[in-house]
Amino acid sequence: MRISRPSRRPSNHLRRIVAEMGIPVPWNRDQLIGSVAARRGRPIHLVPVSHALVQGGHSGLWLARADDDVILYATGMSDVHATHIICHELAHMELGHDRDAVGDTSVDSTVLSAAAPSVDTTGVVKMLGRSNYSNDQEYEAELLATLIMAGRRVTTSGVTAGDARASRMLGTF
């Protein structure tokens, strides 16, 4: 069964983006974030936040500020899940969704302030929340995040290994 979803870009375009990103081998999330930050020419900060953000319907949030980017993600989940949420927000960046954001702007500023009191939100230019995939940008970012995560196939010994499940899943797009 193939998932059919209209998208502005074909999946081979997304695969080219992944190839250009140069997924670190062995996998290193911090190196990936540094690479995206270097391409954007601005720092990216990760901020783990309380479940208050999730209770507001979001498992991740990208704040594009004037001089940097902030990725908020919920605490209390597995490292793989947190990494996928972070990769979803990085995907928004790689796809340039801050230029023509159609993202979820329903984030309540009170909930945001409570969840991330250390984050200065006064300089936020764009805010994209990860709560559903009802628009093409969210779907595209989720597909790119899945492709990025497929590139992180690393065994406990640090050797890259094929992942048949990821290949099967990606074949549905």
XYZ file of C-alpha atoms in Angstrom:
173
model
C 0.000 0.000 0.000
C 1.399 3.374 -0.990
C 0.567 6.557 0.830
C -0.562 9.164 -1.637
C -0.298 12.746 -0.543
C 0.024 15.852 -2.667
C 3.261 17.653 -2.010
C 5.036 20.542 -3.620
C 8.238 18.517 -3.900
C 8.795 14.935 -5.001
C 10.431 12.578 -2.501
C 13.588 12.376 -4.658
C 14.080 16.091 -3.898
C 13.912 15.256 -0.188
C 16.431 12.450 -0.666
C 18.795 14.951 -2.326
C 18.464 17.224 0.707
C 19.394 14.303 2.978
C 22.426 13.543 0.790
C 23.514 17.202 0.938
C 23.108 17.221 4.713
C 25.837 14.603 5.071
C 24.320 12.573 7.902
C 27.233 11.899 10.307
C 28.547 8.326 10.393
C 28.684 7.181 13.046
C 25.464 8.972 13.944
C 25.864 12.081 16.047
C 22.831 14.295 16.596
C 24.932 17.251 17.782
C 27.060 17.123 14.615
C 23.912 17.066 12.483
C 22.537 20.111 14.308
C 25.903 21.889 13.902
C 25.887 21.135 10.184
C 22.370 22.556 9.717
C 23.322 25.603 11.809
C 26.409 26.187 9.636
C 24.327 26.007 6.438
C 21.817 28.458 7.915
C 24.585 30.731 9.189
C 23.059 30.934 12.664
C 23.171 28.904 15.883
C 20.523 26.336 16.774
C 19.725 25.790 20.449
C 17.952 22.730 21.833
C 15.720 23.295 24.831
C 14.031 20.331 26.533
C 10.743 21.491 28.027
C 8.082 20.161 30.362
C 5.075 18.232 29.203
C 3.082 21.485 29.365
C 4.048 22.038 25.751
C 2.822 18.568 24.829
C -0.391 19.086 26.767
C -0.917 22.107 24.544
C -0.906 19.681 21.603
C 2.725 20.071 20.534
C 5.567 17.595 20.850
C 8.073 19.987 19.313
C 8.339 23.624 18.404
C 10.736 25.673 16.303
C 11.214 29.298 17.217
C 12.939 31.207 14.430
C 14.326 34.265 16.167
C 16.082 37.205 14.534
C 19.617 35.846 15.087
C 19.214 32.159 15.976
C 16.862 29.198 16.053
C 15.476 27.397 19.091
C 14.044 23.882 19.027
C 11.844 23.011 21.974
C 11.053 19.354 22.557
C 9.244 17.558 25.350
C 11.182 15.791 28.088
C 10.339 12.344 29.372
C 10.428 10.463 26.089
C 12.929 8.084 24.569
C 16.059 9.482 22.974
C 14.924 8.136 19.595
C 11.561 9.910 19.887
C 13.206 13.171 20.991
C 15.680 12.895 18.109
C 12.849 12.381 15.627
C 11.081 15.504 16.905
C 14.338 17.471 16.626
C 14.891 16.122 13.101
C 11.349 17.194 12.184
C 12.159 20.764 13.232
C 15.526 20.616 11.416
C 13.602 19.447 8.358
C 11.444 22.574 8.502
C 14.672 24.592 8.495
C 16.211 22.645 5.597
C 12.995 23.065 3.604
C 12.920 26.827 4.208
C 9.530 26.779 5.862
C 10.400 29.920 7.808
C 10.183 31.849 4.521
C 6.590 30.846 3.817
C 5.340 29.372 7.060
C 1.933 27.814 7.097
C 2.731 26.120 10.396
C 0.672 25.810 13.510
C 0.608 29.215 15.161
C -1.852 28.126 17.843
C 0.810 27.954 20.550
C -0.426 29.857 23.562
C 2.271 32.300 24.714
C 1.356 31.612 28.358
C 1.854 27.862 27.853
C 5.107 28.544 25.996
C 6.416 30.795 28.773
C 5.506 28.219 31.418
C 7.084 25.354 29.472
C 10.269 27.223 28.580
C 10.779 30.070 31.063
C 14.467 30.385 30.124
C 13.699 31.102 26.456
C 13.319 34.719 25.429
C 10.357 34.741 23.059
C 10.330 38.491 22.380
C 12.543 38.148 19.281
C 10.550 35.332 17.678
C 9.981 35.979 13.986
C 8.263 32.676 13.109
C 6.969 29.819 15.205
C 6.203 26.377 13.829
C 4.660 23.746 16.061
C 4.680 19.993 15.536
C 1.213 18.809 16.468
C -0.280 17.239 13.345
C 0.366 16.705 9.663
C -2.728 18.373 8.238
C -0.849 20.650 5.852
C 1.732 19.990 3.168
C 4.588 21.630 5.099
C 4.046 19.412 8.131
C 3.788 16.314 5.970
C 6.919 17.280 4.009
C 8.882 17.974 7.221
C 7.772 14.649 8.706
C 8.829 12.760 5.578
C 12.228 14.504 5.547
C 12.673 13.772 9.280
C 11.928 10.111 8.574
C 14.548 10.090 5.810
C 17.074 11.728 8.165
C 16.301 9.174 10.880
C 16.728 6.350 8.363
C 20.244 7.696 7.801
C 21.117 7.202 11.467
C 21.172 3.417 11.329
C 24.032 2.624 13.680
C 24.651 -0.524 15.692
C 25.835 -0.463 19.282
C 29.375 -1.057 18.004
C 29.139 2.140 15.923
C 28.997 0.313 12.597
C 26.357 1.475 10.142
C 23.815 -1.244 9.499
C 20.935 -1.562 7.039
C 17.454 -1.266 8.494
C 14.897 -3.270 6.526
C 11.976 -1.792 8.502
C 12.994 1.773 7.618
C 13.406 0.815 3.960
C 9.947 -0.777 3.869
C 8.384 2.223 5.574
C 10.090 4.717 3.285
C 8.901 2.705 0.297
C 5.320 3.697 1.155
C 5.942 7.373 0.425
